[in-house]
């Protein structure tokens, strides 16, 4: 090896940064004018595959040309309109001297390929031989490669082709595939190699053709697994990358809620962003170069929603409310669009990454991003208003935190809301009201239970409430700005005389369906037996215990930590009419059903004169003795399922999927008395899941009723065992019967329950 070759080898080894102009100037100076340097493949290998993709008489651009003779070979093959650019003045000067006489129409310019000085759509073909690879040094990141490919997209005409000769490394392909995903037809071809005893890297030719349509097309290839099987990890990596990208494209083509990037949208993934498309909705991520990343939904309002006050508006949803039906469901989002009076609404859903940022910081960060989503090229000066859904909390104080091995992290907190329900504000109008909440963190935003704290609570006046829903009160009882501060007076205790949860009011209103039976039992001084699966803070059982003296209630709770919290922080108390069993709810109901069946057999045997050693159910102590202790009730009158689901994959927040299986529903039916009532709190944003649950319940129960709470994901379903069914025209009379049975000290609260009975409807 001569001295010059040694210098070149040494320089190539120390180039390090292939994006350095100074390094390349030095390299080309040492190499000399007439000594061309080729990346990857010689002309003899490239000629046929390359020429087959060139149209007649194209305007060709060769960026990062260096000292390669590729342009000269193309010129000699009949393609005379070629422009070559490189940021190395040495390389351009050498090539110009070499070609000025023999190829006079060839153009050479010193230019940075990441910031080209050409007009839009100036070329039919861009031929890149190793240029993108040089810009994509892993330690430098994708910034220069992104800038370069954006320029390639810009300077190519419609129908033009980007022909990229590359080693097809994974990080290069990832960028290449994403930038030419929408509105491009892409194919990959292996460049044939000369037979050699030495192993070498394969060179590939990626061809991306600019299309008029933004329809996604899968990447095609001129090779298969077997043809590249002997080429090692390089070929395997390429095949995996192509299949992965094609799967992404298939998902995009079939998915209804694909999460796009802003760049993909600007590239035409959903058509022309500058034009409104009434009724269209899509999701995207915003960010990248900005301080934060955001998940957003863009909705173009229906024309019937006009007239519009704004051409474009931004609606920010804080983390504490992002899970609510109004903001997480498509139906709810369209309701927000109508109220916003914006022709296009960009709904931004904040998450945990934004907690430490002020709203001013978020708005400043979002402003340049949302401007790129605004419709109309002539509306750049128009104001884009920022709106926000407040979380309704004026003051918050964490009282206790604990982690259960069953339930996970649990928080007890006291909050003061900006606004409260009108009924309770009339009853206690003198000051801000404090609510104590039990929060299960395993389900985002799940306020498991909520109770009103008051001085009256210290007098042991019972009746309060629990809210197992995704914090989306249908009456907008509380909306405000969150501040973690403030303390709750130690004199305040849970007031068990108010239902803070609209869905608990719904459960109570459903007792109207068996009010005649309840009144009959009360008249005969008999107990009504109820089983509640799921304790929470114990608020619903405490309300039943205090306000319906005829009720004997057994609560089944799986987690002893939850029972401890209910007693220590929510003033839950057991007595002779209210007990808690730490047990599996499904097994408990199954034991009730089995015991009832055994009692029926025993009764038949006794009637026939048979003798058995079965003891009659005990009448001492609890009305329903724990199956753990050996005794279970023969039949119960009411079963209430009010448990959340730890498995979000079921599509239900409440209940767990096992509680709505046909086998369990039939077990519930077997455990209920002839006039029995089954109540289940169903929380799902999927109408298909709700329909499936109702369909299964119809198999077990003669008659079904439902209560859908306004603007809420909660739906309370009631199943009647009786073959005869209460008629809707009897509802007013039945509601009056229920009102008489409720022992409430405030008529406003009683009236709220009775008013809710009017919303019950029968499911046919």
Coordinates of C-alpha atoms in Angstrom, one line a residue, residues 134-607:
X134 CA -24.1 9.1 6.1
X135 CA -26.5 11.5 7.8
X136 CA -27.9 8.8 10.0
X137 CA -25.0 8.1 12.3
X138 CA -26.7 6.5 15.4
X139 CA -25.0 8.8 17.9
X140 CA -26.2 11.9 16.0
X141 CA -29.9 10.9 16.0
X142 CA -32.4 11.4 13.2
X143 CA -32.5 15.2 13.0
X144 CA -30.3 15.6 9.9
X145 CA -31.9 12.6 8.2
X146 CA -35.4 14.0 8.9
X147 CA -34.4 17.4 7.4
X148 CA -33.0 15.8 4.3
X149 CA -36.0 13.6 3.6
X150 CA -38.3 16.6 4.1
X151 CA -36.3 18.4 1.4
X152 CA -36.5 15.3 -0.9
X153 CA -40.3 15.2 -0.5
X154 CA -40.5 18.9 -1.2
X155 CA -38.4 19.0 -4.4
X156 CA -39.9 16.0 -6.0
X157 CA -42.8 16.4 -8.5
X158 CA -46.0 14.4 -8.2
X159 CA -45.2 11.0 -9.7
X160 CA -41.5 11.6 -9.0
X161 CA -39.3 9.0 -7.5
X162 CA -36.8 8.9 -4.6
X163 CA -34.2 6.2 -5.3
X164 CA -32.2 5.5 -2.2
X165 CA -29.2 3.2 -2.3
X166 CA -28.6 2.0 1.3
X167 CA -27.2 -0.7 3.6
X168 CA -30.7 -0.8 5.1
X169 CA -29.7 -0.5 8.8
X170 CA -32.7 -0.6 11.1
X171 CA -32.6 3.0 12.3
X172 CA -32.3 4.2 8.7
X173 CA -35.3 2.1 7.5
X174 CA -37.4 3.2 10.5
X175 CA -37.0 6.9 9.4
X176 CA -37.3 6.1 5.7
X177 CA -40.5 4.1 6.1
X178 CA -42.2 6.6 8.4
X179 CA -41.5 9.6 6.2
X180 CA -42.7 7.9 3.0
X181 CA -45.8 6.2 4.6
X182 CA -48.7 8.2 3.4
X183 CA -49.0 9.2 -0.3
X184 CA -46.1 7.1 -1.4
X185 CA -45.7 3.8 -3.2
X186 CA -42.5 2.0 -1.9
X187 CA -40.5 -1.0 -3.1
X188 CA -37.2 -2.5 -2.0
X189 CA -34.7 -4.3 -4.3
X190 CA -31.5 -6.1 -3.5
X191 CA -28.5 -5.0 -5.6
X192 CA -26.8 -8.1 -7.2
X193 CA -23.2 -8.6 -6.1
X194 CA -20.2 -10.0 -8.0
X195 CA -19.2 -13.4 -6.8
X196 CA -16.6 -13.0 -4.0
X197 CA -14.9 -15.2 -1.5
X198 CA -15.0 -12.4 1.0
X199 CA -18.3 -11.7 2.9
X200 CA -19.6 -8.2 2.3
X201 CA -22.6 -6.2 3.1
X202 CA -25.6 -6.2 0.7
X203 CA -26.7 -2.9 -0.9
X204 CA -30.4 -2.3 -1.4
X205 CA -32.3 0.1 -3.5
X206 CA -35.4 1.7 -2.0
X207 CA -37.7 3.3 -4.5
X208 CA -40.5 5.6 -3.2
X209 CA -42.9 7.1 -5.8
X210 CA -44.9 10.2 -4.9
X211 CA -48.6 9.5 -5.3
X212 CA -51.6 11.9 -5.6
X213 CA -53.7 9.7 -3.2
X214 CA -52.8 9.4 0.5
X215 CA -54.1 5.8 0.6
X216 CA -51.6 3.5 2.4
X217 CA -49.9 0.9 0.4
X218 CA -47.8 -2.0 1.6
X219 CA -44.1 -2.1 0.8
X220 CA -43.3 -4.5 -2.0
X221 CA -39.9 -6.3 -2.5
X222 CA -38.2 -8.1 -5.4
X223 CA -36.7 -10.7 -3.0
X224 CA -38.0 -13.2 -0.5
X225 CA -36.8 -15.0 2.6
X226 CA -35.0 -17.8 0.7
X227 CA -33.2 -15.5 -1.7
X228 CA -31.6 -13.7 1.3
X229 CA -31.4 -16.6 3.6
X230 CA -27.6 -16.9 3.3
X231 CA -26.9 -13.2 3.8
X232 CA -26.9 -13.2 7.6
X233 CA -28.2 -10.7 10.1
X234 CA -28.4 -7.8 7.7
X235 CA -30.9 -9.5 5.4
X236 CA -32.9 -10.8 8.4
X237 CA -33.1 -7.4 9.9
X238 CA -34.4 -6.0 6.6
X239 CA -37.1 -8.6 6.3
X240 CA -38.2 -8.0 9.9
X241 CA -38.3 -4.3 9.3
X242 CA -40.4 -4.6 6.2
X243 CA -42.9 -7.0 7.8
X244 CA -43.2 -4.7 10.9
X245 CA -43.8 -1.7 8.7
X246 CA -46.4 -3.5 6.6
X247 CA -48.2 -4.5 9.7
X248 CA -48.3 -0.9 10.8
X249 CA -49.7 0.0 7.4
X250 CA -52.3 -2.7 7.7
X251 CA -53.3 -1.5 11.1
X252 CA -53.6 2.0 9.9
X253 CA -55.8 0.9 7.0
X254 CA -58.2 -1.1 9.1
X255 CA -58.0 0.7 12.5
X256 CA -60.7 3.2 13.4
X257 CA -58.7 4.9 16.1
X258 CA -55.1 5.0 14.8
X259 CA -52.9 7.4 16.7
X260 CA -51.2 9.6 14.0
X261 CA -48.2 11.9 14.3
X262 CA -48.6 15.6 13.3
X263 CA -46.1 15.0 10.5
X264 CA -48.1 12.1 9.2
X265 CA -51.2 14.2 9.1
X266 CA -49.3 17.0 7.3
X267 CA -48.1 14.3 4.8
X268 CA -51.7 13.6 4.0
X269 CA -52.6 10.7 6.2
X270 CA -56.2 12.1 6.7
X271 CA -56.4 14.2 3.6
X272 CA -55.8 18.0 3.3
X273 CA -55.5 19.4 6.9
X274 CA -56.2 22.9 5.7
X275 CA -59.8 21.9 4.7
X276 CA -62.6 21.2 7.1
X277 CA -64.3 17.8 6.7
X278 CA -67.5 17.9 8.7
X279 CA -68.0 14.8 10.9
X280 CA -64.4 13.6 10.7
X281 CA -62.5 12.6 13.8
X282 CA -59.0 11.4 14.3
X283 CA -56.4 11.0 17.1
X284 CA -52.8 12.1 17.1
X285 CA -49.8 12.8 19.2
X286 CA -48.5 16.3 19.4
X287 CA -44.9 17.1 20.4
X288 CA -41.4 15.9 19.5
X289 CA -39.4 19.1 19.4
X290 CA -41.7 20.8 22.0
X291 CA -41.3 20.6 25.8
X292 CA -44.1 18.0 26.2
X293 CA -45.8 15.3 24.2
X294 CA -49.6 15.3 24.1
X295 CA -52.4 13.0 23.1
X296 CA -55.1 14.8 21.2
X297 CA -58.3 14.3 19.2
X298 CA -59.2 16.5 16.2
X299 CA -62.9 16.8 15.5
X300 CA -64.5 18.8 12.6
X301 CA -68.0 19.8 13.6
X302 CA -71.1 19.0 11.5
X303 CA -72.3 21.9 9.5
X304 CA -75.6 21.7 11.4
X305 CA -73.8 22.6 14.6
X306 CA -73.1 26.1 13.2
X307 CA -72.9 29.1 13.1
X308 CA -69.4 28.9 14.6
X309 CA -67.7 31.5 16.7
X310 CA -64.2 30.1 15.9
X311 CA -62.6 28.4 12.9
X312 CA -60.5 26.4 15.4
X313 CA -60.5 26.0 19.1
X314 CA -58.4 24.0 21.7
X315 CA -60.0 22.2 24.6
X316 CA -57.7 21.0 27.4
X317 CA -58.8 18.1 29.6
X318 CA -56.8 17.7 32.8
X319 CA -55.5 14.3 33.9
X320 CA -58.1 13.9 36.6
X321 CA -60.9 14.1 34.1
X322 CA -59.4 12.5 31.0
X323 CA -61.0 9.2 31.8
X324 CA -64.6 10.5 31.9
X325 CA -67.1 9.4 29.4
X326 CA -67.6 13.0 28.2
X327 CA -63.9 13.2 27.1
X328 CA -62.9 9.6 26.5
X329 CA -65.8 8.4 24.4
X330 CA -66.4 9.5 20.8
X331 CA -70.0 10.3 21.6
X332 CA -69.1 12.5 24.5
X333 CA -66.4 14.3 22.5
X334 CA -68.9 15.3 19.9
X335 CA -71.1 16.8 22.6
X336 CA -68.1 18.9 23.7
X337 CA -67.6 20.0 20.0
X338 CA -71.2 21.2 19.8
X339 CA -70.9 23.3 23.0
X340 CA -67.5 24.8 21.9
X341 CA -68.9 26.6 18.9
X342 CA -65.6 25.8 17.0
X343 CA -65.6 24.5 13.4
X344 CA -62.6 22.4 14.3
X345 CA -61.9 21.4 17.9
X346 CA -58.5 20.1 19.1
X347 CA -59.1 18.2 22.3
X348 CA -55.9 17.8 24.3
X349 CA -55.9 15.1 27.0
X350 CA -53.3 15.7 29.7
X351 CA -51.6 12.8 31.6
X352 CA -49.2 12.3 34.4
X353 CA -46.3 13.8 32.5
X354 CA -48.0 17.2 32.6
X355 CA -48.7 17.3 36.4
X356 CA -45.8 19.5 37.3
X357 CA -46.4 22.1 34.5
X358 CA -48.5 25.2 34.9
X359 CA -51.4 25.7 32.5
X360 CA -49.6 28.8 31.1
X361 CA -46.6 26.6 30.3
X362 CA -48.8 24.0 28.6
X363 CA -50.6 26.7 26.6
X364 CA -47.4 28.2 25.4
X365 CA -46.0 24.8 24.4
X366 CA -49.2 23.9 22.6
X367 CA -49.7 27.1 20.7
X368 CA -47.3 26.5 17.8
X369 CA -48.5 22.9 17.5
X370 CA -52.2 23.6 17.2
X371 CA -51.6 26.4 14.7
X372 CA -50.5 23.7 12.3
X373 CA -53.8 21.9 12.8
X374 CA -56.0 25.0 12.1
X375 CA -58.0 24.8 8.9
X376 CA -57.7 27.4 6.1
X377 CA -54.5 28.9 4.7
X378 CA -56.0 32.4 5.1
X379 CA -56.8 32.2 8.8
X380 CA -53.3 32.4 10.2
X381 CA -54.1 35.6 11.9
X382 CA -57.3 34.4 13.5
X383 CA -57.3 33.8 17.2
X384 CA -57.4 30.2 18.5
X385 CA -59.1 30.2 21.9
X386 CA -58.0 27.8 24.6
X387 CA -60.8 26.3 26.7
X388 CA -60.4 23.9 29.6
X389 CA -62.4 21.3 31.6
X390 CA -61.8 22.0 35.2
X391 CA -61.6 19.1 37.7
X392 CA -64.0 20.8 40.0
X393 CA -61.8 20.5 43.1
X394 CA -61.1 23.7 45.0
X395 CA -59.1 22.1 47.8
X396 CA -57.7 18.6 48.4
X397 CA -56.0 17.0 51.5
X398 CA -54.7 13.5 51.5
X399 CA -55.7 11.9 54.8
X400 CA -54.2 8.4 54.4
X401 CA -52.4 6.2 51.9
X402 CA -52.0 2.4 51.9
X403 CA -51.1 -0.4 49.5
X404 CA -53.1 -3.6 49.7
X405 CA -51.9 -6.8 48.2
X406 CA -55.4 -7.3 46.7
X407 CA -56.6 -3.9 45.7
X408 CA -53.3 -2.1 45.2
X409 CA -52.6 1.6 46.2
X410 CA -55.5 3.2 48.0
X411 CA -56.0 6.8 49.0
X412 CA -58.3 8.4 51.5
X413 CA -58.7 12.1 50.7
X414 CA -60.8 15.1 51.8
X415 CA -61.9 17.5 49.0
X416 CA -63.9 20.7 48.8
X417 CA -65.6 21.2 45.4
X418 CA -66.3 24.5 43.7
X419 CA -70.0 23.6 43.3
X420 CA -72.1 21.0 45.0
X421 CA -75.5 19.4 44.4
X422 CA -78.4 21.8 45.1
X423 CA -80.2 19.5 47.5
X424 CA -77.4 19.3 50.0
X425 CA -76.5 23.0 49.7
X426 CA -80.0 23.8 50.7
X427 CA -79.8 21.4 53.7
X428 CA -76.3 22.7 54.8
X429 CA -76.0 26.1 53.2
X430 CA -73.7 27.8 55.7
X431 CA -70.1 26.9 54.5
X432 CA -68.0 25.0 52.0
X433 CA -68.8 21.3 52.2
X434 CA -66.1 18.7 52.6
X435 CA -66.3 15.3 51.0
X436 CA -64.2 12.2 52.0
X437 CA -63.3 10.0 49.1
X438 CA -61.9 6.5 48.8
X439 CA -59.8 6.2 45.7
X440 CA -58.6 3.0 44.1
X441 CA -55.5 3.9 42.0
X442 CA -55.5 0.7 40.0
X443 CA -58.3 2.1 38.0
X444 CA -57.4 5.5 36.6
X445 CA -59.6 8.2 38.4
X446 CA -61.8 5.6 40.1
X447 CA -63.5 7.3 43.1
X448 CA -64.7 4.2 44.8
X449 CA -66.6 5.9 47.6
X450 CA -67.5 9.4 48.6
X451 CA -69.1 10.7 51.8
X452 CA -70.2 14.1 53.1
X453 CA -68.4 15.2 56.2
X454 CA -70.4 17.3 58.7
X455 CA -70.8 18.1 62.3
X456 CA -74.1 16.2 62.1
X457 CA -72.1 13.0 61.3
X458 CA -70.8 13.0 64.9
X459 CA -74.3 12.4 66.1
X460 CA -74.3 9.0 64.3
X461 CA -77.0 10.0 61.8
X462 CA -76.7 7.5 59.1
X463 CA -77.2 7.5 55.3
X464 CA -74.5 8.6 52.9
X465 CA -73.1 7.4 49.8
X466 CA -70.5 5.8 47.7
X467 CA -69.6 6.6 44.1
X468 CA -68.1 3.8 42.1
X469 CA -67.8 5.5 38.8
X470 CA -65.1 7.1 36.7
X471 CA -65.5 10.5 38.3
X472 CA -68.0 11.8 35.8
X473 CA -71.0 13.1 37.8
X474 CA -74.0 13.5 35.5
X475 CA -75.1 16.7 37.2
X476 CA -71.7 18.3 37.1
X477 CA -72.0 18.7 40.9
X478 CA -68.4 19.7 41.3
X479 CA -66.1 21.4 39.0
X480 CA -63.0 23.5 39.9
X481 CA -59.3 24.0 40.0
X482 CA -57.2 21.5 41.9
X483 CA -55.0 22.6 44.8
X484 CA -53.5 20.1 47.2
X485 CA -53.9 22.0 50.4
X486 CA -56.1 22.6 53.4
X487 CA -57.2 20.5 56.3
X488 CA -60.5 19.0 57.4
X489 CA -61.6 19.9 60.9
X490 CA -61.2 17.0 63.3
X491 CA -64.8 17.5 64.5
X492 CA -66.2 16.6 61.1
X493 CA -67.4 13.0 60.6
X494 CA -69.1 11.1 57.9
X495 CA -72.8 12.1 57.6
X496 CA -74.8 9.0 56.7
X497 CA -77.9 10.9 55.7
X498 CA -77.0 12.0 52.2
X499 CA -76.3 10.2 49.0
X500 CA -73.4 12.0 47.2
X501 CA -73.5 9.5 44.3
X502 CA -76.2 9.7 41.7
X503 CA -75.8 6.0 40.9
X504 CA -76.4 5.1 44.5
X505 CA -79.6 7.1 44.4
X506 CA -80.4 5.0 41.3
X507 CA -79.9 1.7 43.2
X508 CA -82.2 2.9 46.0
X509 CA -84.8 4.0 43.5
X510 CA -84.9 0.5 41.9
X511 CA -86.3 -0.9 45.2
X512 CA -89.6 0.6 43.9
X513 CA -89.8 -2.4 41.6
X514 CA -90.5 -4.6 44.7
X515 CA -92.0 -1.9 47.0
X516 CA -95.3 -3.9 47.4
X517 CA -93.3 -6.9 48.6
X518 CA -91.2 -4.7 50.9
X519 CA -94.3 -3.0 52.4
X520 CA -95.9 -6.5 53.0
X521 CA -92.8 -7.7 54.8
X522 CA -92.7 -4.5 56.9
X523 CA -96.4 -4.8 57.8
X524 CA -95.8 -8.4 59.0
X525 CA -92.7 -7.3 60.9
X526 CA -90.5 -9.6 58.8
X527 CA -87.0 -8.9 57.7
X528 CA -85.9 -8.3 54.1
X529 CA -82.6 -10.1 53.5
X530 CA -80.0 -8.3 51.3
X531 CA -76.6 -9.3 50.2
X532 CA -74.2 -6.6 48.9
X533 CA -71.1 -7.8 47.1
X534 CA -68.4 -5.1 47.5
X535 CA -68.0 -3.0 50.7
X536 CA -66.1 0.0 49.5
X537 CA -66.3 2.5 52.3
X538 CA -69.4 0.8 53.5
X539 CA -71.7 3.7 52.6
X540 CA -74.5 2.0 50.8
X541 CA -74.9 -0.7 53.5
X542 CA -74.9 2.0 56.2
X543 CA -77.6 3.9 54.4
X544 CA -79.8 0.8 54.0
X545 CA -79.2 -0.1 57.7
X546 CA -80.3 3.4 58.9
X547 CA -83.0 4.4 56.5
X548 CA -84.7 1.0 56.0
X549 CA -85.1 -0.6 59.4
X550 CA -86.7 -3.7 57.9
X551 CA -83.4 -4.5 56.0
X552 CA -81.0 -7.1 57.2
X553 CA -77.8 -6.8 55.2
X554 CA -74.8 -9.0 54.7
X555 CA -71.8 -7.4 52.9
X556 CA -69.2 -9.6 51.2
X557 CA -65.7 -8.0 50.8
X558 CA -62.6 -9.8 49.5
X559 CA -60.0 -7.3 50.9
X560 CA -59.6 -6.9 54.7
X561 CA -57.7 -3.7 54.1
X562 CA -60.9 -2.2 52.6
X563 CA -62.9 -3.2 55.6
X564 CA -60.3 -1.6 57.9
X565 CA -60.4 1.7 55.9
X566 CA -64.2 1.7 56.0
X567 CA -64.2 1.4 59.8
X568 CA -61.4 3.8 60.6
X569 CA -62.0 6.6 58.1
X570 CA -65.7 6.3 57.1
X571 CA -67.4 5.5 60.4
X572 CA -68.6 2.1 59.2
X573 CA -70.2 0.1 62.1
X574 CA -71.5 -3.4 62.2
X575 CA -74.5 -4.4 64.3
X576 CA -77.1 -7.2 64.5
X577 CA -78.6 -6.1 61.2
X578 CA -75.4 -5.4 59.3
X579 CA -72.3 -7.7 59.1
X580 CA -69.3 -7.9 56.8
X581 CA -67.8 -11.2 55.6
X582 CA -64.2 -11.3 54.3
X583 CA -64.9 -13.9 51.5
X584 CA -65.2 -14.4 47.8
X585 CA -68.5 -12.9 46.6
X586 CA -69.1 -15.5 43.9
X587 CA -68.5 -18.4 46.3
X588 CA -70.7 -16.7 48.9
X589 CA -73.7 -16.4 46.5
X590 CA -73.1 -20.0 45.3
X591 CA -73.3 -21.2 48.9
X592 CA -76.5 -19.3 49.5
X593 CA -78.0 -21.0 46.4
X594 CA -76.8 -24.4 47.4
X595 CA -78.2 -23.9 50.9
X596 CA -81.5 -22.8 49.5
X597 CA -81.7 -25.9 47.3
X598 CA -80.8 -28.2 50.3
X599 CA -83.6 -26.5 52.4
X600 CA -86.1 -27.1 49.6
X601 CA -85.2 -30.8 49.4
X602 CA -85.4 -31.0 53.2
X603 CA -88.8 -29.4 53.2
X604 CA -90.1 -31.9 50.6
X605 CA -88.7 -34.8 52.6
X606 CA -90.3 -33.6 55.8
X607 CA -93.6 -33.2 54.0

